[in-house]
PDB file of C-alpha atoms and ligand atoms in Angstrom:
ATOM      1  CA  MET A   1      20.691  10.989  22.368  1.00 51.00           C
ATOM      2  CA  LYS A   2      19.017   8.410  24.642  1.00 63.00           C
ATOM      3  CA  THR A   3      15.276   8.814  25.391  1.00 63.00           C
ATOM      4  CA  ASP A   4      14.666  11.092  28.337  1.00 63.00           C
ATOM      5  CA  CYS A   5      13.057   9.240  31.299  1.00 73.00           C
ATOM      6  CA  SER A   6      11.643  12.540  32.565  1.00 77.00           C
ATOM      7  CA  ASP A   7       8.855  12.193  29.963  1.00 80.00           C
ATOM      8  CA  VAL A   8       7.569   9.214  31.944  1.00 86.00           C
ATOM      9  CA  GLY A   9       5.298  10.518  34.693  1.00 83.00           C
ATOM     10  CA  LYS A  10       4.922   7.559  37.031  1.00 92.00           C
ATOM     11  CA  ILE A  11       6.593   4.150  37.187  1.00 95.00           C
ATOM     12  CA  LEU A  12       3.865   1.492  37.405  1.00 97.00           C
ATOM     13  CA  PHE A  13       5.903  -1.700  37.118  1.00 98.00           C
ATOM     14  CA  THR A  14       9.536  -1.959  38.119  1.00 97.00           C
ATOM     15  CA  ARG A  15      12.046  -4.211  36.406  1.00 97.00           C
ATOM     16  CA  ARG A  16      11.898  -6.610  39.391  1.00 98.00           C
ATOM     17  CA  LYS A  17       8.122  -6.763  39.504  1.00 98.00           C
ATOM     18  CA  ILE A  18       7.928  -7.525  35.772  1.00 98.00           C
ATOM     19  CA  ALA A  19      10.660 -10.174  35.990  1.00 98.00           C
ATOM     20  CA  ARG A  20       8.887 -11.954  38.843  1.00 98.00           C
ATOM     21  CA  ARG A  21       5.528 -11.960  37.055  1.00 98.00           C
ATOM     22  CA  VAL A  22       6.937 -13.099  33.704  1.00 98.00           C
ATOM     23  CA  LYS A  23       8.733 -15.994  35.395  1.00 98.00           C
ATOM     24  CA  LYS A  24       5.451 -17.050  36.988  1.00 98.00           C
ATOM     25  CA  LEU A  25       3.700 -16.784  33.637  1.00 98.00           C
ATOM     26  CA  GLY A  26       6.332 -19.070  32.117  1.00 98.00           C
ATOM     27  CA  ALA A  27       5.608 -21.690  34.777  1.00 98.00           C
ATOM     28  CA  GLU A  28       1.843 -21.325  34.324  1.00 98.00           C
ATOM     29  CA  VAL A  29       2.031 -21.730  30.533  1.00 98.00           C
ATOM     30  CA  SER A  30       4.477 -24.645  30.846  1.00 98.00           C
ATOM     31  CA  GLU A  31       2.026 -26.487  33.064  1.00 98.00           C
ATOM     32  CA  LYS A  32      -0.857 -25.937  30.609  1.00 98.00           C
ATOM     33  CA  TYR A  33       1.229 -27.032  27.620  1.00 98.00           C
ATOM     34  CA  ALA A  34       3.066 -29.933  29.295  1.00 98.00           C
ATOM     35  CA  GLY A  35       3.918 -32.592  26.707  1.00 97.00           C
ATOM     36  CA  LEU A  36       3.200 -30.241  23.800  1.00 98.00           C
ATOM     37  CA  ARG A  37       5.484 -28.168  21.612  1.00 98.00           C
ATOM     38  CA  PRO A  38       3.663 -24.882  20.996  1.00 98.00           C
ATOM     39  CA  VAL A  39       4.676 -22.205  18.517  1.00 98.00           C
ATOM     40  CA  CYS A  40       5.126 -18.913  20.367  1.00 98.00           C
ATOM     41  CA  VAL A  41       4.493 -16.022  17.999  1.00 99.00           C
ATOM     42  CA  CYS A  42       5.911 -12.686  19.062  1.00 98.00           C
ATOM     43  CA  VAL A  43       3.910  -9.690  17.891  1.00 98.00           C
ATOM     44  CA  LEU A  44       6.573  -7.179  16.871  1.00 97.00           C
ATOM     45  CA  LYS A  45       7.712  -4.789  17.897  1.00 96.00           C
ATOM     46  CA  GLY A  46       6.029  -4.121  21.239  1.00 97.00           C
ATOM     47  CA  ALA A  47       6.241  -7.679  22.608  1.00 98.00           C
ATOM     48  CA  ALA A  48       9.900  -8.284  21.687  1.00 98.00           C
ATOM     49  CA  ILE A  49      11.420  -7.718  25.126  1.00 98.00           C
ATOM     50  CA  PHE A  50       8.596  -9.486  26.978  1.00 98.00           C
ATOM     51  CA  PHE A  51       8.883 -12.389  24.484  1.00 98.00           C
ATOM     52  CA  SER A  52      12.581 -12.910  25.100  1.00 98.00           C
ATOM     53  CA  ASP A  53      12.030 -13.131  28.862  1.00 98.00           C
ATOM     54  CA  PHE A  54       8.849 -15.204  28.526  1.00 98.00           C
ATOM     55  CA  VAL A  55      10.286 -17.936  26.271  1.00 98.00           C
ATOM     56  CA  ARG A  56      13.284 -18.289  28.567  1.00 98.00           C
ATOM     57  CA  ALA A  57      10.924 -18.780  31.503  1.00 98.00           C
ATOM     58  CA  LEU A  58       9.233 -21.736  29.783  1.00 98.00           C
ATOM     59  CA  LYS A  59      10.070 -25.184  31.080  1.00 98.00           C
ATOM     60  CA  ILE A  60       8.850 -26.887  27.893  1.00 98.00           C
ATOM     61  CA  ASP A  61      10.122 -26.988  24.323  1.00 97.00           C
ATOM     62  CA  ALA A  62       8.587 -24.317  22.162  1.00 98.00           C
ATOM     63  CA  GLU A  63       9.213 -23.020  18.681  1.00 98.00           C
ATOM     64  CA  LEU A  64       9.604 -19.293  18.172  1.00 98.00           C
ATOM     65  CA  ASP A  65       8.258 -17.175  15.372  1.00 98.00           C
ATOM     66  CA  PHE A  66       7.555 -13.511  14.719  1.00 98.00           C
ATOM     67  CA  ILE A  67       4.895 -11.411  13.085  1.00 98.00           C
ATOM     68  CA  ALA A  68       4.942  -7.662  12.558  1.00 97.00           C
ATOM     69  CA  VAL A  69       1.592  -5.930  12.437  1.00 93.00           C
ATOM     70  CA  SER A  70       0.431  -2.394  12.795  1.00 83.00           C
ATOM     71  CA  THR A  71      -2.853  -0.915  13.865  1.00 73.00           C
ATOM     72  CA  TYR A  72      -1.548   2.334  15.252  1.00 56.00           C
ATOM     73  CA  GLY A  73      -0.048   5.252  13.395  1.00 48.00           C
ATOM     74  CA  ALA A  74       2.221   7.547  15.317  1.00 45.00           C
ATOM     75  CA  GLY A  75      -0.432   8.394  17.917  1.00 52.00           C
ATOM     76  CA  THR A  76      -2.286   6.588  20.705  1.00 53.00           C
ATOM     77  CA  SER A  77      -5.595   5.646  19.075  1.00 55.00           C
ATOM     78  CA  SER A  78      -6.270   2.680  16.806  1.00 56.00           C
ATOM     79  CA  SER A  79      -6.426   3.279  13.058  1.00 55.00           C
ATOM     80  CA  GLY A  80      -8.966   0.436  12.720  1.00 66.00           C
ATOM     81  CA  ARG A  81      -6.920  -1.542  10.173  1.00 72.00           C
ATOM     82  CA  LEU A  82      -4.623  -4.480  10.671  1.00 82.00           C
ATOM     83  CA  ASN A  83      -1.616  -4.496   8.362  1.00 89.00           C
ATOM     84  CA  ILE A  84       0.627  -7.547   8.297  1.00 95.00           C
ATOM     85  CA  LYS A  85       4.034  -6.048   7.655  1.00 96.00           C
ATOM     86  CA  SER A  86       5.977  -9.290   8.066  1.00 98.00           C
ATOM     87  CA  ASP A  87       4.424 -12.750   8.429  1.00 98.00           C
ATOM     88  CA  VAL A  88       5.391 -15.900  10.373  1.00 98.00           C
ATOM     89  CA  SER A  89       7.469 -18.493   8.537  1.00 98.00           C
ATOM     90  CA  THR A  90       6.027 -21.557  10.346  1.00 98.00           C
ATOM     91  CA  ASN A  91       3.228 -23.630   8.852  1.00 98.00           C
ATOM     92  CA  LEU A  92       0.691 -23.323  11.669  1.00 98.00           C
ATOM     93  CA  SER A  93      -1.606 -26.097  10.443  1.00 98.00           C
ATOM     94  CA  GLY A  94      -2.266 -28.516  13.317  1.00 98.00           C
ATOM     95  CA  ARG A  95      -0.065 -26.526  15.716  1.00 98.00           C
ATOM     96  CA  ASP A  96      -0.768 -25.109  19.153  1.00 98.00           C
ATOM     97  CA  VAL A  97      -0.082 -21.403  18.818  1.00 98.00           C
ATOM     98  CA  ILE A  98       0.562 -18.928  21.618  1.00 98.00           C
ATOM     99  CA  ILE A  99       0.366 -15.328  20.457  1.00 98.00           C
ATOM    100  CA  VAL A 100       2.646 -13.203  22.623  1.00 98.00           C
ATOM    101  CA  GLU A 101       1.388  -9.623  22.707  1.00 98.00           C
ATOM    102  CA  ASP A 102       2.365  -6.522  24.653  1.00 98.00           C
ATOM    103  CA  VAL A 103      -1.047  -4.922  25.311  1.00 97.00           C
ATOM    104  CA  VAL A 104      -4.619  -6.043  24.592  1.00 97.00           C
ATOM    105  CA  ASP A 105      -6.429  -2.736  24.301  1.00 94.00           C
ATOM    106  CA  SER A 106      -9.596  -2.593  22.118  1.00 92.00           C
ATOM    107  CA  GLY A 107      -8.853  -6.251  21.292  1.00 94.00           C
ATOM    108  CA  PHE A 108      -8.832  -5.578  17.552  1.00 93.00           C
ATOM    109  CA  THR A 109      -5.319  -6.879  16.880  1.00 95.00           C
ATOM    110  CA  MET A 110      -5.824 -10.084  18.860  1.00 96.00           C
ATOM    111  CA  TYR A 111      -9.299 -10.672  17.421  1.00 95.00           C
ATOM    112  CA  LYS A 112      -7.916 -10.468  13.889  1.00 93.00           C
ATOM    113  CA  LEU A 113      -4.702 -12.417  14.483  1.00 96.00           C
ATOM    114  CA  LYS A 114      -6.448 -15.244  16.314  1.00 97.00           C
ATOM    115  CA  ALA A 115      -8.965 -15.562  13.470  1.00 94.00           C
ATOM    116  CA  LEU A 116      -6.117 -15.560  10.922  1.00 94.00           C
ATOM    117  CA  PHE A 117      -4.197 -18.351  12.673  1.00 97.00           C
ATOM    118  CA  GLU A 118      -7.385 -20.391  13.096  1.00 98.00           C
ATOM    119  CA  GLU A 119      -8.088 -19.953   9.384  1.00 96.00           C
ATOM    120  CA  ARG A 120      -4.616 -21.321   8.706  1.00 97.00           C
ATOM    121  CA  GLY A 121      -5.569 -24.494  10.571  1.00 98.00           C
ATOM    122  CA  ALA A 122      -3.943 -24.049  13.972  1.00 98.00           C
ATOM    123  CA  ARG A 123      -5.098 -26.719  16.431  1.00 98.00           C
ATOM    124  CA  SER A 124      -5.385 -24.130  19.175  1.00 98.00           C
ATOM    125  CA  VAL A 125      -4.647 -20.429  19.498  1.00 98.00           C
ATOM    126  CA  ALA A 126      -4.068 -18.789  22.879  1.00 98.00           C
ATOM    127  CA  ILE A 127      -3.080 -15.245  23.766  1.00 98.00           C
ATOM    128  CA  ALA A 128      -0.394 -14.425  26.322  1.00 98.00           C
ATOM    129  CA  ALA A 129      -0.328 -10.698  26.995  1.00 98.00           C
ATOM    130  CA  LEU A 130       1.918  -8.639  29.202  1.00 98.00           C
ATOM    131  CA  PHE A 131      -0.818  -6.076  29.797  1.00 98.00           C
ATOM    132  CA  ASP A 132      -4.578  -6.242  29.554  1.00 97.00           C
ATOM    133  CA  LYS A 133      -6.792  -3.153  29.400  1.00 97.00           C
ATOM    134  CA  PRO A 134     -10.204  -4.788  30.022  1.00 95.00           C
ATOM    135  CA  ASP A 135     -12.078  -1.468  30.272  1.00 95.00           C
ATOM    136  CA  LYS A 136     -11.012  -0.563  26.724  1.00 94.00           C
ATOM    137  CA  ARG A 137     -12.308  -3.756  25.077  1.00 93.00           C
ATOM    138  CA  LYS A 138     -14.416  -3.276  21.926  1.00 92.00           C
ATOM    139  CA  TYR A 139     -13.854  -6.635  20.211  1.00 93.00           C
ATOM    140  CA  ASP A 140     -14.886 -10.043  21.467  1.00 91.00           C
ATOM    141  CA  THR A 141     -11.506 -11.347  22.555  1.00 92.00           C
ATOM    142  CA  CYS A 142      -9.587 -11.899  25.781  1.00 93.00           C
ATOM    143  CA  ALA A 143      -6.120 -12.887  26.882  1.00 96.00           C
ATOM    144  CA  ASP A 144      -5.846 -16.502  28.025  1.00 98.00           C
ATOM    145  CA  PHE A 145      -2.817 -15.501  30.064  1.00 98.00           C
ATOM    146  CA  SER A 146      -1.939 -11.991  31.150  1.00 97.00           C
ATOM    147  CA  CYS A 147       0.580 -10.532  33.557  1.00 98.00           C
ATOM    148  CA  PHE A 148      -1.044  -7.260  34.615  1.00 98.00           C
ATOM    149  CA  SER A 149      -4.327  -5.402  34.155  1.00 97.00           C
ATOM    150  CA  VAL A 150      -4.067  -1.661  33.596  1.00 97.00           C
ATOM    151  CA  GLY A 151      -6.599   1.134  33.249  1.00 95.00           C
ATOM    152  CA  ASP A 152      -7.064   3.694  30.532  1.00 92.00           C
ATOM    153  CA  GLU A 153      -3.574   5.161  30.517  1.00 93.00           C
ATOM    154  CA  PHE A 154      -0.870   5.098  27.907  1.00 94.00           C
ATOM    155  CA  ILE A 155       2.114   3.132  29.150  1.00 96.00           C
ATOM    156  CA  VAL A 156       5.644   2.845  27.795  1.00 97.00           C
ATOM    157  CA  GLY A 157       8.851   0.926  28.449  1.00 97.00           C
ATOM    158  CA  TYR A 158       9.951  -2.758  28.413  1.00 98.00           C
ATOM    159  CA  GLY A 159       9.211  -2.888  24.672  1.00 98.00           C
ATOM    160  CA  LEU A 160       6.177  -0.598  24.640  1.00 97.00           C
ATOM    161  CA  ASP A 161       6.616   2.586  22.695  1.00 96.00           C
ATOM    162  CA  PHE A 162       5.138   5.935  21.951  1.00 95.00           C
ATOM    163  CA  ASP A 163       6.125   7.000  18.445  1.00 92.00           C
ATOM    164  CA  GLU A 164       9.027   4.460  18.560  1.00 94.00           C
ATOM    165  CA  LYS A 165      10.451   5.937  21.761  1.00 95.00           C
ATOM    166  CA  PHE A 166      10.841   4.465  25.276  1.00 96.00           C
ATOM    167  CA  ARG A 167      11.059   0.790  24.209  1.00 97.00           C
ATOM    168  CA  SER A 168      14.404   0.220  25.915  1.00 96.00           C
ATOM    169  CA  LEU A 169      13.367   1.468  29.361  1.00 96.00           C
ATOM    170  CA  PRO A 170      13.699  -1.431  31.825  1.00 97.00           C
ATOM    171  CA  PHE A 171      10.490  -0.453  33.658  1.00 97.00           C
ATOM    172  CA  VAL A 172       6.938   0.406  32.548  1.00 97.00           C
ATOM    173  CA  GLY A 173       5.535   3.825  33.289  1.00 97.00           C
ATOM    174  CA  VAL A 174       2.739   6.163  32.329  1.00 95.00           C
ATOM    175  CA  LEU A 175       3.574   8.631  29.627  1.00 88.00           C
ATOM    176  CA  LYS A 176       3.111  12.266  30.624  1.00 84.00           C
ATOM    177  CA  LYS A 177       0.124  13.925  28.911  1.00 76.00           C
ATOM    178  CA  SER A 178       2.400  16.757  27.789  1.00 73.00           C
ATOM    179  CA  GLU A 179       4.470  14.233  25.803  1.00 68.00           C
ATOM    180  CA  ILE A 180       1.370  12.859  24.004  1.00 69.00           C
ATOM    181  CA  GLU A 181       0.164  16.368  23.218  1.00 74.00           C
ATOM    182  CA  LYS A 182       3.460  17.143  21.473  1.00 71.00           C
ATOM    183  CA  GLN A 183       2.332  14.807  18.628  1.00 67.00           C
ATOM    184  CA  PRO A 184       0.819  16.793  15.759  1.00 57.00           C
ATOM    185  CA  ASN A 185      -1.678  14.021  14.838  1.00 51.00           C
ATOM    186  CA  ASN A 186      -3.274  13.669  18.287  1.00 46.00           C
TER     187      ASN A 186
HETATM  188  P1  LIG B 201      -5.754  -3.125  20.096  1.00 97.77           P
HETATM  189  O1  LIG B 201      -5.719  -3.691  18.722  1.00 97.77           O
HETATM  190  O2  LIG B 201      -6.670  -1.931  20.198  1.00 97.77           O
HETATM  191  O3  LIG B 201      -6.042  -4.131  21.166  1.00 97.77           O
HETATM  192  O4  LIG B 201      -4.331  -2.492  20.340  1.00 97.77           O
HETATM  193  C1  LIG B 201      -3.265  -3.257  20.681  1.00 97.77           C
HETATM  194  C2  LIG B 201      -1.981  -2.582  20.304  1.00 97.77           C
HETATM  195  O5  LIG B 201      -2.002  -1.207  20.651  1.00 97.77           O
HETATM  196  C3  LIG B 201      -0.834  -3.177  21.087  1.00 97.77           C
HETATM  197  O6  LIG B 201      -0.212  -4.173  20.306  1.00 97.77           O
HETATM  198  C4  LIG B 201       0.085  -2.024  21.345  1.00 97.77           C
HETATM  199  O7  LIG B 201       1.074  -1.978  20.361  1.00 97.77           O
HETATM  200  C5  LIG B 201      -0.776  -0.808  21.226  1.00 97.77           C
HETATM  201  N1  LIG B 201      -1.065  -0.229  22.554  1.00 97.77           N
HETATM  202  C6  LIG B 201      -2.254  -0.203  23.207  1.00 97.77           C
HETATM  203  N2  LIG B 201      -2.150   0.424  24.383  1.00 97.77           N
HETATM  204  C7  LIG B 201      -0.847   0.787  24.487  1.00 97.77           C
HETATM  205  C8  LIG B 201      -0.105   1.486  25.510  1.00 97.77           C
HETATM  206  O8  LIG B 201      -0.612   1.883  26.568  1.00 97.77           O
HETATM  207  N3  LIG B 201       1.218   1.663  25.236  1.00 97.77           N
HETATM  208  C9  LIG B 201       1.820   1.234  24.100  1.00 97.77           C
HETATM  209  N4  LIG B 201       1.171   0.595  23.140  1.00 97.77           N
HETATM  210  C10 LIG B 201      -0.153   0.372  23.322  1.00 97.77           C
HETATM  211 MG1  LIG B 202       1.626  -4.093  19.456  1.00 97.77          MG
END
């Protein structure tokens, strides 16, 4: 059975609003990287849908790669560990890397991934995030490009999940508290 939209309390970003902003982001990044051929690394799974729209909005040549990491268990708070479940296949030495992430929350994931790619010899590492939660930041990192800032609320849709649900919603909304409380480990 398809995920029930009634678990989403309020729609924050409509499909149209997201599409417009992502297109603009593509133009912005293309201008910054004019003449270069960056490697765009999608952070799976949350950024997958954003990534596919973002790379198609680029007006420059870019290579695509994917990394799967996890910091969260089934709940909504960070576990404090970064596990690389599946790594990129590109040799990043000397390359300009753009990490494409869904949400920068505490900043832990981006702090660790950026350091990892720098260690591997990337020429530059930038972060392009769909959402930024600046009030939640605990690690010294920031998105070089971001589409929207959000507060301290748990959002789902357009790739973002709660316990692997809601990713395929075309909009982004706030998850109802009652839905979060249903999780035994919260
Ligand atoms: P950080 O390492 O604390 O910055 O957490 C970043 C990760 O937490 C993101 O890659 C998301 O997968 C997840 N995350 C943080 N906030 C949300 C949210 O509101 N909805 C869905 N996932 C989130
Ligand atoms: Mg993520």
